[in-house]
Short mmCIF file of C-alpha atoms in Angstrom, two decimals:
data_model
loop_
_atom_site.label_atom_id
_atom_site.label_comp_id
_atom_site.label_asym_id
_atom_site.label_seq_id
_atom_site.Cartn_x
_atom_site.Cartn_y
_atom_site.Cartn_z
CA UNK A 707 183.59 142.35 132.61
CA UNK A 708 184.08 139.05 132.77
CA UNK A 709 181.43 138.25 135.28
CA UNK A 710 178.81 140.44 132.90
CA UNK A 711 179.83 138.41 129.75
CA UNK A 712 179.10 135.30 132.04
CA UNK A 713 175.76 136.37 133.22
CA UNK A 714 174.51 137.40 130.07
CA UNK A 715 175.56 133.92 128.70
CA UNK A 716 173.59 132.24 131.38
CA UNK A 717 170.46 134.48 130.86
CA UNK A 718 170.99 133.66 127.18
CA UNK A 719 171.02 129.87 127.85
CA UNK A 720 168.13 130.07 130.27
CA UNK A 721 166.06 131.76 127.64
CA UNK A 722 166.89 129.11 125.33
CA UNK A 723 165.74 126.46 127.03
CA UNK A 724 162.52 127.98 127.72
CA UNK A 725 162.55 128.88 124.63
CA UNK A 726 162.74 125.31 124.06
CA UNK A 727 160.64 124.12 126.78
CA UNK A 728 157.79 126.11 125.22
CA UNK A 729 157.97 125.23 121.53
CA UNK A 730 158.17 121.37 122.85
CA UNK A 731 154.99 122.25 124.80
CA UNK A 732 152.98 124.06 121.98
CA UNK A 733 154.12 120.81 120.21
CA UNK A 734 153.39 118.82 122.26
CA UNK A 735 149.95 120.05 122.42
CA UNK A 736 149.56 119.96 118.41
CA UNK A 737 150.17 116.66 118.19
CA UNK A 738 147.84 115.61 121.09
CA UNK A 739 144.94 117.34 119.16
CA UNK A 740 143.53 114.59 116.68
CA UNK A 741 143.12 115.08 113.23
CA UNK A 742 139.66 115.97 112.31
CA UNK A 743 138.79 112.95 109.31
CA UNK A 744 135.44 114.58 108.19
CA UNK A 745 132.37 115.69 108.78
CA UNK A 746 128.61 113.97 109.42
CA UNK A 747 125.96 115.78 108.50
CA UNK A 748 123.07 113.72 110.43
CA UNK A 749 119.26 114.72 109.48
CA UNK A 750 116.39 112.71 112.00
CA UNK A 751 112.69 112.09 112.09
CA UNK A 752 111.54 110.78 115.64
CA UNK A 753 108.20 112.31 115.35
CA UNK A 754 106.52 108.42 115.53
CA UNK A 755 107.73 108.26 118.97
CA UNK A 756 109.09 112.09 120.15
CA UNK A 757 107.79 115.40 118.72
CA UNK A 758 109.96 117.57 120.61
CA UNK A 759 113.16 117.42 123.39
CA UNK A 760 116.44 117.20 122.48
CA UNK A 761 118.62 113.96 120.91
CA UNK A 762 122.00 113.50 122.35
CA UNK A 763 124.76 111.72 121.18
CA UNK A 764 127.25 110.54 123.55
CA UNK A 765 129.83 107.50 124.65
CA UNK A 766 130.15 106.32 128.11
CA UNK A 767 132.08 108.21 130.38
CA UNK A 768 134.69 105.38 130.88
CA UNK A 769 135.36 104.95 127.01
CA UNK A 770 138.45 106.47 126.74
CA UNK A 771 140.58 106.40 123.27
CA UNK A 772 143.35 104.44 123.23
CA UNK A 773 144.95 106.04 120.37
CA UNK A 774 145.42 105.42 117.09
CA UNK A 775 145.81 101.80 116.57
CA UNK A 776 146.21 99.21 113.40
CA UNK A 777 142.76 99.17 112.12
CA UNK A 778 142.64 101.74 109.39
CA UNK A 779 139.23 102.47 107.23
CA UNK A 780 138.75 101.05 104.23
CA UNK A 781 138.72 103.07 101.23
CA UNK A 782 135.17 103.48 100.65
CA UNK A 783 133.70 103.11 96.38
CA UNK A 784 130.99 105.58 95.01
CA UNK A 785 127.64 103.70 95.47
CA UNK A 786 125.03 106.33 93.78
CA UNK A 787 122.29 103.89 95.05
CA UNK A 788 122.52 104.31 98.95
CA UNK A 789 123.37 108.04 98.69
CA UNK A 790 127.61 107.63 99.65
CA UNK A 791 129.29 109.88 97.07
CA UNK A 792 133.34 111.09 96.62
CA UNK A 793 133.32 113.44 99.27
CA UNK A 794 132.73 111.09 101.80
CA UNK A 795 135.26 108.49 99.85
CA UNK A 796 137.95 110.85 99.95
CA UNK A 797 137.50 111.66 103.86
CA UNK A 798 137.78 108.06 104.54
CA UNK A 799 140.20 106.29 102.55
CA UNK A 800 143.46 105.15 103.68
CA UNK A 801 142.85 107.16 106.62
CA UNK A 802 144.11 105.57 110.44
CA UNK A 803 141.32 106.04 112.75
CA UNK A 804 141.08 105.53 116.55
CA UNK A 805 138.38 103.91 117.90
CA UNK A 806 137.69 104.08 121.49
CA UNK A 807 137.50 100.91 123.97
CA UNK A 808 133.80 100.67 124.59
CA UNK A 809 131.85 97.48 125.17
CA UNK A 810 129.26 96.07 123.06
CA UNK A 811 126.21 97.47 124.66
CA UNK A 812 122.56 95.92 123.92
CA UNK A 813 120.22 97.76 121.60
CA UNK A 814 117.08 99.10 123.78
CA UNK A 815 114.10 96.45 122.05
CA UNK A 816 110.31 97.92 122.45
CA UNK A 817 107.55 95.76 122.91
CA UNK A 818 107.43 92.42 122.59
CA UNK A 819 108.08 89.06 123.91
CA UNK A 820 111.21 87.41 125.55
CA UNK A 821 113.88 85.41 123.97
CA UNK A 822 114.52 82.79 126.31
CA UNK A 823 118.18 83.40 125.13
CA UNK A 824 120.44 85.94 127.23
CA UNK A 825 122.44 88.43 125.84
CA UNK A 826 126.09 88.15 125.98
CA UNK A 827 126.79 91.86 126.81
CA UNK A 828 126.90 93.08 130.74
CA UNK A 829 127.65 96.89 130.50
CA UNK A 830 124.94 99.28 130.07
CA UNK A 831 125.16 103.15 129.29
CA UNK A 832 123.91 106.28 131.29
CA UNK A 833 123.36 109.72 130.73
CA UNK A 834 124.97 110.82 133.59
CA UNK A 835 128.21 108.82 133.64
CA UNK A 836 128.78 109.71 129.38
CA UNK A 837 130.76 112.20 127.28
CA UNK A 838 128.05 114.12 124.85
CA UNK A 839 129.74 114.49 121.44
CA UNK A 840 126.53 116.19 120.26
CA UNK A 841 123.12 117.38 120.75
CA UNK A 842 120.38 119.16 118.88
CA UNK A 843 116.78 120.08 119.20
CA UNK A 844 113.83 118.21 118.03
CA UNK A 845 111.45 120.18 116.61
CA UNK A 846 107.91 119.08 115.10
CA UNK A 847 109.67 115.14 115.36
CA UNK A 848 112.91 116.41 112.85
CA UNK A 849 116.34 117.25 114.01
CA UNK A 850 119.51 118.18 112.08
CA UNK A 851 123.22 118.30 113.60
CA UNK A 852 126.90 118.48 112.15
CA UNK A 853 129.72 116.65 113.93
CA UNK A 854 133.59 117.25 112.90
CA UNK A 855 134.89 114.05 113.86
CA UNK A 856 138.01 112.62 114.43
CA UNK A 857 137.56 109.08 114.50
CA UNK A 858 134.58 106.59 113.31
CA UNK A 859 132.77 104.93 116.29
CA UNK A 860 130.13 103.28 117.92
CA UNK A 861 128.01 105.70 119.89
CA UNK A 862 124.75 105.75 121.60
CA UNK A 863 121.77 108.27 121.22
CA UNK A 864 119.22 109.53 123.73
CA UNK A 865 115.93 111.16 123.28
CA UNK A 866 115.66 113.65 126.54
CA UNK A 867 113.15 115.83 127.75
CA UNK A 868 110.47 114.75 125.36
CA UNK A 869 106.63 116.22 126.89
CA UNK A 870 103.47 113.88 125.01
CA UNK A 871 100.68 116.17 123.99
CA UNK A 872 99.08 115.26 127.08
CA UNK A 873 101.65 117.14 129.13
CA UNK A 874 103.33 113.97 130.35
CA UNK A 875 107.39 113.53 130.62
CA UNK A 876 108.10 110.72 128.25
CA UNK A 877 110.69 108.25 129.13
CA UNK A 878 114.25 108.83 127.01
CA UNK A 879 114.93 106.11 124.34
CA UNK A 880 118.41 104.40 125.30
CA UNK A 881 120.88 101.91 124.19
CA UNK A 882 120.00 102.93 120.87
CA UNK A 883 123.98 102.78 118.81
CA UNK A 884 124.95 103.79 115.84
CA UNK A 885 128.48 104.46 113.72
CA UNK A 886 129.83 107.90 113.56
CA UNK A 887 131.46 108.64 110.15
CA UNK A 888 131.87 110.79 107.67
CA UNK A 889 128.53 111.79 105.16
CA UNK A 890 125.13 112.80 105.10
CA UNK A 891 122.97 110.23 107.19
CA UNK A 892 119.25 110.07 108.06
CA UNK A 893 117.87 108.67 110.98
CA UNK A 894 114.06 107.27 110.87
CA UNK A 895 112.30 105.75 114.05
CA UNK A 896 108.92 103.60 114.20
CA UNK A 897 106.57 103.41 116.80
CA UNK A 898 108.09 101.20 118.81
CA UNK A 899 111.40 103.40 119.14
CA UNK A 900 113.35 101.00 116.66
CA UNK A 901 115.22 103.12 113.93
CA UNK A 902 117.38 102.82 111.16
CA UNK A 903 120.57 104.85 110.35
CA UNK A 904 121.00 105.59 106.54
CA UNK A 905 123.80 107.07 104.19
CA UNK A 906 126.94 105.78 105.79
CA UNK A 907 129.38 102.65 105.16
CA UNK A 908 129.75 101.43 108.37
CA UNK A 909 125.85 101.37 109.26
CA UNK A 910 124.91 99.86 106.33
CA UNK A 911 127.79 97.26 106.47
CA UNK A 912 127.23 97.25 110.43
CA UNK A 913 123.84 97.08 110.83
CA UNK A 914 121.96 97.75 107.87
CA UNK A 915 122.83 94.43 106.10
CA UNK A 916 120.81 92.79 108.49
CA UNK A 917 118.12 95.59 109.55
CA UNK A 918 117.07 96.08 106.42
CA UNK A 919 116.94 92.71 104.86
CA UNK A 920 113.26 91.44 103.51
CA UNK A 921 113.64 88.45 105.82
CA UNK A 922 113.84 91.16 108.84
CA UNK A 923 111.47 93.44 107.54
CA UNK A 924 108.90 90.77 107.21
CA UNK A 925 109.66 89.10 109.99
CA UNK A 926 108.99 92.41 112.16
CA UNK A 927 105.93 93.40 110.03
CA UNK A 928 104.45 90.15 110.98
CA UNK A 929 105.61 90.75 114.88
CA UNK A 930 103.91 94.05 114.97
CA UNK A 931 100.82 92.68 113.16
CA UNK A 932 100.67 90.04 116.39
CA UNK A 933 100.94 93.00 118.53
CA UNK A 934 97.35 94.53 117.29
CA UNK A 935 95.99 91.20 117.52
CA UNK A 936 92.53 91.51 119.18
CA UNK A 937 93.39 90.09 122.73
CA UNK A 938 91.67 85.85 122.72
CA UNK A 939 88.74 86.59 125.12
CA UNK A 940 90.22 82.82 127.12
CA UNK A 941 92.90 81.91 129.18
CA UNK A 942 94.39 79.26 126.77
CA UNK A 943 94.00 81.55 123.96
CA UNK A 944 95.78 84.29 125.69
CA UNK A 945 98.40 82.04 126.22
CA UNK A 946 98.75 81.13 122.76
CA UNK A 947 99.12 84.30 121.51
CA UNK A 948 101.55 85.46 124.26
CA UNK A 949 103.67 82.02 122.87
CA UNK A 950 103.34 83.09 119.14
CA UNK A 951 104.61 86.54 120.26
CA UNK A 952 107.73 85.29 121.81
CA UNK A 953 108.85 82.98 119.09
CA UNK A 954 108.11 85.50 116.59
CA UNK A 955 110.18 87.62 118.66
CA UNK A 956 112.73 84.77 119.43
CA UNK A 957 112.99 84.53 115.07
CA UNK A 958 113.51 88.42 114.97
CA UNK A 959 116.74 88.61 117.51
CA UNK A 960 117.80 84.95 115.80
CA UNK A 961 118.03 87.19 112.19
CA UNK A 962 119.82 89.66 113.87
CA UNK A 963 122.56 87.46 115.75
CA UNK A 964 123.35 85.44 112.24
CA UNK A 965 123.51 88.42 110.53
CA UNK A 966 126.01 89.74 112.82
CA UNK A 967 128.25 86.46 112.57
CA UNK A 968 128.22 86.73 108.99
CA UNK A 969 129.55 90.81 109.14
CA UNK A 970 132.18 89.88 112.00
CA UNK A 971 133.26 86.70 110.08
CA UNK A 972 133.04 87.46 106.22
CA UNK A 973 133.80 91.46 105.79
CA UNK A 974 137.34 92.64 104.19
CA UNK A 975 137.38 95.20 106.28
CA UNK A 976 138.60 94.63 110.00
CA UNK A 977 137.26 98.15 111.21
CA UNK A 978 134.00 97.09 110.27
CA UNK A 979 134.37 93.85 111.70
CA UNK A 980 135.44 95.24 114.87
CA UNK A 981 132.88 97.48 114.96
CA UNK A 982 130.19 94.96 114.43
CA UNK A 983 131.78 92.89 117.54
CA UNK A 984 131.65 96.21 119.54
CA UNK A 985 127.75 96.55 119.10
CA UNK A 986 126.68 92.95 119.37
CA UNK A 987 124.87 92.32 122.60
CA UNK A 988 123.15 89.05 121.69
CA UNK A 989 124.96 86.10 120.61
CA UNK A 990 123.24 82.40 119.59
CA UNK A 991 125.69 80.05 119.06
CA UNK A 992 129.14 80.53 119.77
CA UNK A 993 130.71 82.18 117.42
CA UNK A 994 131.88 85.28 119.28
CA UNK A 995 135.06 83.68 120.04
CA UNK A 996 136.10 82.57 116.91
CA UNK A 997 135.40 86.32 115.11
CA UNK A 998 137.40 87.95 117.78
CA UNK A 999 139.99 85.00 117.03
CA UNK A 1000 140.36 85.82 112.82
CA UNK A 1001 140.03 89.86 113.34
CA UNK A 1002 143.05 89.39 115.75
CA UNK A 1003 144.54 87.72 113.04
CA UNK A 1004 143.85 90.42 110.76
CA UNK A 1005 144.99 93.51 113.25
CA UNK A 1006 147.44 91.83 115.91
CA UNK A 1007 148.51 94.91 117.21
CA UNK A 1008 145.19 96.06 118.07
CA UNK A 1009 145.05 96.49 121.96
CA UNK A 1010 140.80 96.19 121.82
CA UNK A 1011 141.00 93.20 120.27
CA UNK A 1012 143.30 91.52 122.72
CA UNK A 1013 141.65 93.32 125.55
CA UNK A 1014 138.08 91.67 124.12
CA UNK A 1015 139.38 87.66 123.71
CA UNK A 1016 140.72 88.19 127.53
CA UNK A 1017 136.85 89.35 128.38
CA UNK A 1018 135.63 86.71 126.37
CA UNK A 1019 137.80 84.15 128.08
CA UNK A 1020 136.72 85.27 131.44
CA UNK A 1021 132.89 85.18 130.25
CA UNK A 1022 133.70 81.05 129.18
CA UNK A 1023 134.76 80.25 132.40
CA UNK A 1024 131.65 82.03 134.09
CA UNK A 1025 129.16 80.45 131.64
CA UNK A 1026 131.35 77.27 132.90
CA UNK A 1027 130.92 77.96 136.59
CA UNK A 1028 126.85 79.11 136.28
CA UNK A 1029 126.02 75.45 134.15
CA UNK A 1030 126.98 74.01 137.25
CA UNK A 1031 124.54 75.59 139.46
CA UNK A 1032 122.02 72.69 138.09
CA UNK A 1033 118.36 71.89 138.55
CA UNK A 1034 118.23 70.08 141.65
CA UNK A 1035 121.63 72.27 143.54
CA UNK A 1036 120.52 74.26 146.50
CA UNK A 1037 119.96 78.02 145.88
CA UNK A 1038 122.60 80.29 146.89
CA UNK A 1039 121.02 83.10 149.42
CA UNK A 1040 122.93 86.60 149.01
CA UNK A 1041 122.48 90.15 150.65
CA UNK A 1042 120.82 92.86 148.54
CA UNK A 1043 119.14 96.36 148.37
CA UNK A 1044 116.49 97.12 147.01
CA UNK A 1045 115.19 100.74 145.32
CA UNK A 1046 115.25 102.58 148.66
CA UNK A 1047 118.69 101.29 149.93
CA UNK A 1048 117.27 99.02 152.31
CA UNK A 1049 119.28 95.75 152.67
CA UNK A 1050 117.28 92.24 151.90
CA UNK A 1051 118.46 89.02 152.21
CA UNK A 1052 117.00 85.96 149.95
CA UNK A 1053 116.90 84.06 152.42
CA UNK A 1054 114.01 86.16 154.18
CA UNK A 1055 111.94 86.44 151.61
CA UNK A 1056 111.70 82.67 150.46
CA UNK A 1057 110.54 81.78 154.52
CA UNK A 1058 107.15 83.43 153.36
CA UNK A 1059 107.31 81.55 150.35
CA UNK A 1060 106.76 78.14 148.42
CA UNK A 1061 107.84 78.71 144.75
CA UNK A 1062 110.57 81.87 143.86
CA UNK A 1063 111.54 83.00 140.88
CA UNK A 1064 115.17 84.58 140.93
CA UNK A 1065 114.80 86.99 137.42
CA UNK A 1066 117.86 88.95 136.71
CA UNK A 1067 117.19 91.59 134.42
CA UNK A 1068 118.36 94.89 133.09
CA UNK A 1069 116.36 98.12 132.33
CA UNK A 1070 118.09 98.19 128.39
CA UNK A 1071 117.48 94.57 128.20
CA UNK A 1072 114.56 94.57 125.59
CA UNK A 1073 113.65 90.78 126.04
CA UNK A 1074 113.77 91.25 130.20
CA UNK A 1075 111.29 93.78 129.90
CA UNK A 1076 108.78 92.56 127.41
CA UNK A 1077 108.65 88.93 129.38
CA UNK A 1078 107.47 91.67 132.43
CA UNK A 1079 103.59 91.54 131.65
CA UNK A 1080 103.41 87.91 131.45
CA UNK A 1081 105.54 87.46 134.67
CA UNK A 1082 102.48 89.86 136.46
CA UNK A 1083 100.14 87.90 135.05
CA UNK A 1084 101.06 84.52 136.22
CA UNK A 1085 102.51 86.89 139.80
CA UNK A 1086 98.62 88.10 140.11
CA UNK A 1087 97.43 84.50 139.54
CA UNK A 1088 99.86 82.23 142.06
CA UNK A 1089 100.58 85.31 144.53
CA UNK A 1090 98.10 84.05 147.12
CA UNK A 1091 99.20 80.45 146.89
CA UNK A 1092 102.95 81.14 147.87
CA UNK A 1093 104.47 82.24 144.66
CA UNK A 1094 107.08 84.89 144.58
CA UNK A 1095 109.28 86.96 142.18
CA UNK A 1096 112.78 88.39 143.17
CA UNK A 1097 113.97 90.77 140.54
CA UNK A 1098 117.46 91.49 140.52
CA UNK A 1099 118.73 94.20 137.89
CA UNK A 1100 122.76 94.41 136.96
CA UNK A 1101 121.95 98.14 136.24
CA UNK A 1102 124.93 100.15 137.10
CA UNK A 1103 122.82 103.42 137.24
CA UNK A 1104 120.50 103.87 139.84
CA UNK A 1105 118.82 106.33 137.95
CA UNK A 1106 118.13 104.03 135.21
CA UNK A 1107 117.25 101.26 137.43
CA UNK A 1108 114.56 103.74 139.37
CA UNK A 1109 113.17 105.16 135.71
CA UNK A 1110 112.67 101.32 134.50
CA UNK A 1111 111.14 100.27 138.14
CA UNK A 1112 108.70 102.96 137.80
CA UNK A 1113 107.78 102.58 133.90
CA UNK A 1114 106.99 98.29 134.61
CA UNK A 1115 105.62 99.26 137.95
CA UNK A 1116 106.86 96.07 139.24
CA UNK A 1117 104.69 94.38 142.35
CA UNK A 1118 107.65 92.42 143.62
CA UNK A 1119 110.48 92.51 145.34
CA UNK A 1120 112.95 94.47 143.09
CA UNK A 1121 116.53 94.61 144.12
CA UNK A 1122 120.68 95.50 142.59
CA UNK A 1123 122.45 96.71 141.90
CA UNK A 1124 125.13 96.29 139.12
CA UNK A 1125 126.81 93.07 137.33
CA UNK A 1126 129.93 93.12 140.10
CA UNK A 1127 127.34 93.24 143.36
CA UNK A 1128 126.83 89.87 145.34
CA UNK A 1129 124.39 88.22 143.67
CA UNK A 1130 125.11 88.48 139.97
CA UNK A 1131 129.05 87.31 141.02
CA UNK A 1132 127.66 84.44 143.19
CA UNK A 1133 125.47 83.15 140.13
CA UNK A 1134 128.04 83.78 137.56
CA UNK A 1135 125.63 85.63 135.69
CA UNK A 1136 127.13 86.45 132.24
CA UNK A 1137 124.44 88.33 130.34
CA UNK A 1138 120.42 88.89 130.99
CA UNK A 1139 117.02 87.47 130.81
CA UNK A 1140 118.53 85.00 133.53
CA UNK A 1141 116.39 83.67 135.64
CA UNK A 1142 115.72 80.32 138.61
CA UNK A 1143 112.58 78.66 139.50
CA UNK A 1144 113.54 76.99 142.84
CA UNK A 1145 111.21 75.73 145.90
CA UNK A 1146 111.30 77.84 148.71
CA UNK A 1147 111.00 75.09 151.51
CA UNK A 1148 113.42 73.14 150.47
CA UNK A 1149 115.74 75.54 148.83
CA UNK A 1150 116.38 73.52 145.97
CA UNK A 1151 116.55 74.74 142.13
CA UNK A 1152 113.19 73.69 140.06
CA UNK A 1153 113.85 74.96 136.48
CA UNK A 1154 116.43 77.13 134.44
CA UNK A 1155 115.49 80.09 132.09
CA UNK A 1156 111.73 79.92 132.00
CA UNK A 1157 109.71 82.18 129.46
CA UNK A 1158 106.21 82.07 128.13
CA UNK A 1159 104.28 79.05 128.88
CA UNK A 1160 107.19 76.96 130.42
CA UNK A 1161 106.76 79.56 133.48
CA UNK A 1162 102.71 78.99 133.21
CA UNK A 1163 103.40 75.01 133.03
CA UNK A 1164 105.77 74.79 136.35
CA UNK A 1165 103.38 76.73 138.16
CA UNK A 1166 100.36 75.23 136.86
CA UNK A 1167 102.26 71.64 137.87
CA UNK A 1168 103.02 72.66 141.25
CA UNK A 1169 100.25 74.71 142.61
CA UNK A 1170 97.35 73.07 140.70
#
């Protein structure tokens, strides 16, 4: 009897515990879902650019939430004249958020000429490697989608699978970021792919501030006016133009990076602060450091922000280490591949040359890839007398690497692959349009950073 009474208690106790066990599980499992903090409603016309495919909202795969930290929203105020009303007040005030650990990531620029400034951001985004938080149809150039969310964020946007009315696969738009948060938000795109998100806090504080100020506006209407510009029927006009262009360009991207500084260094709000930091790519000046330095103030327990001074301390001491490779320093040679996985060296393609050019480049970097015309121009013109281009691209996706190669059709040597490969680490290259005019016979390092007609005038000096 005894022995029964004992087994049952046993069997009892065992049942409790799994009892237990289970209920801490199912807990366990409630509080690892995150709180849903509203709803975006976001309506899209791409039908300048894409009448049809699909638009696809997504973070890189590696951008992993680190849980809810000490940034919280701001309560957001009823502003009848951009369109934010209660609802969306009530779904975002007072409330924690997390925000995930992403990198800023340049915006994709179309058409256009180069900065001869680099961008400060090295990580790029890909299709393949990303988590898709939403996708809809495009239909007749509109789109509609609804995302429960959970947390407000930078994410990126692709355009996939887009046919032109001549039958032809278009190329996806990319790097293209906007905030996710709660409310009804449009989305409008130009011509050139550039676009405009509408309706929300954190874009207009974010981006918007900037985008859509009249010294922007203008300041793009008169880029894209330069861009129909009857081409000058002479070489020196030509070049004049193509000059115009980039400092037209080179004012655009300036507007952009002040009114950055003046979101990551003047709002109340540290969420939007940190969110502006998280989607700068281009920096003039140096006032990176010192934003990151007051928002740290503002949320010292925030892991991205400590995280993001470390990064920026690293990228100081490699902006330190590439000033010293100097005009007149011998190049550095460094193994490669190139598209087909063949390994290069430098070295063997400066012996069949007498002026390189070392271009590192990136397919989302928008002032890389509008310098690419005039670089063929001047490559078609000094080609025969012993000038040469190496391209190098910090891509991390070969896909996007391959997709770029093929859009610019580039005549050179083209060769990568990613920011942590030989030759980026060996030239302490810290952000893209980079790029080294040095003389092939006797290895030593012409010019820094050439664009425009500073590339035109070295060659002009040396080979005419």
């Amino acid at each position: 009897m005894k022995k029964t009474l004992l087994n049952s208690f046993v069997f009892l106790v065992a049942l409790a515990i799994s009892a237990s066990s289970s209920a801490d599980v199912e807990k366990t499992d409630v509080e690892a879902e995150p709180a849903k903090i509203g709803t975006m409603k976001l309506e899209g016309d791409t039908s300048a650019v894409y009448t049809n495919g699909r638009i696809q909202i997504f973070v890189p795969a590696e951008d992993k939430p680190t849980g809810v930290v000490s940034i919280a929203a701001a309560p957001t105020t009823q502003d009848k004249s951009n369109g934010e009303g209660s609802s969306q007040a009530s779904s975002t005030s007072g409330q924690s958020v997390k925000v995930g650990s992403s990198m800023a990531t340049p915006v994709s620029m179309s058409a256009g000429k180069s900065s001869t400034l680099a961008a400060t951001s090295m990580a790029s985004s890909n299709q393949r490697g990303s988590n898709v938080l939403v996708e809809a149809p495009i239909v007749d150039g509109k789109f509609s989608l609804t995302y429960e969310l959970d947390e407000i964020r930078a994410v990126y946007f692709y355009v996939l699978d887009s046919i032109s009315p001549s039958g032809m696969r278009m190329a996806p738009v990319k790097g293209q970021q906007f905030i996710v948060e709660p409310g009804e938000l449009t989305l409008t795109m130009d011509e050139r792919a550039r676009f405009v998100v509408e309706g929300g806090k954190y874009n207009d504080a974010v981006f918007n501030s900037w985008k859509t100020s009249t010294e922007y506006v203008e300041a793009d209407r008169d880029y894209k006016a330069m861009l129909k510009e009857p081409e000058s029927e002479t070489d020196e006009g030509r070049k004049a133009q193509a000059e115009a262009r980039r400092l037209q360009f080179e004012k655009i991207l300036k507007i952009e990076s002040d009114g950055r500084m003046t979101v990551a260094m003047n709002d109340p709000d540290p969420l939007t602060r940190r969110l502006t930091l998280e989607t700068t790519w281009l920096v003039m000046g140096n006032w990176m450091s010192e934003a990151l330095a007051e928002l740290k103030e503002m949320a010292p327990e925030d892991p991205w922000v400590a995280q993001r001074i470390e990064q920026d301390k690293k990228r100081q001491e490699l902006a330190a280490k590439r000033d010293k490779i100097a005009v007149g320093t011998p190049i550095v040679d460094f193994d490669a591949v190139d598209l087909d996985g063949s390994p290069v060296k430098l070295s063997d393609i400066q012996q069949d040359s007498k002026l390189v050019l070392l271009e590192f480049w990136a397919s989302w970097c928008g002032p890389c890839r509008t310098e690419i015309p005039h670089l063929k121009e001047a490559y078609g013109k000094f080609k025969e007398q012993g000038f040469e281009i190496v391209s190098y691209t910090i891509d991390e996706s070969q896909e996007a690497w391959e997709l770029a190669s093929e859009e610019e059709s580039l005549p050179w040597p083209n060769l990568g692959i990613g920011p942590d490969s030989e030759a980026p680490t060996k030239y302490s290259v810290t952000g893209v349009p980079y790029n080294l005019l040095f003389n092939a016979e006797t290895g030593e390092i012409v010019k820094k950073n050439l664009r425009g007609l500073q590339l035109d005038e070295e060659l002009s000096k040396f080979f005419l």
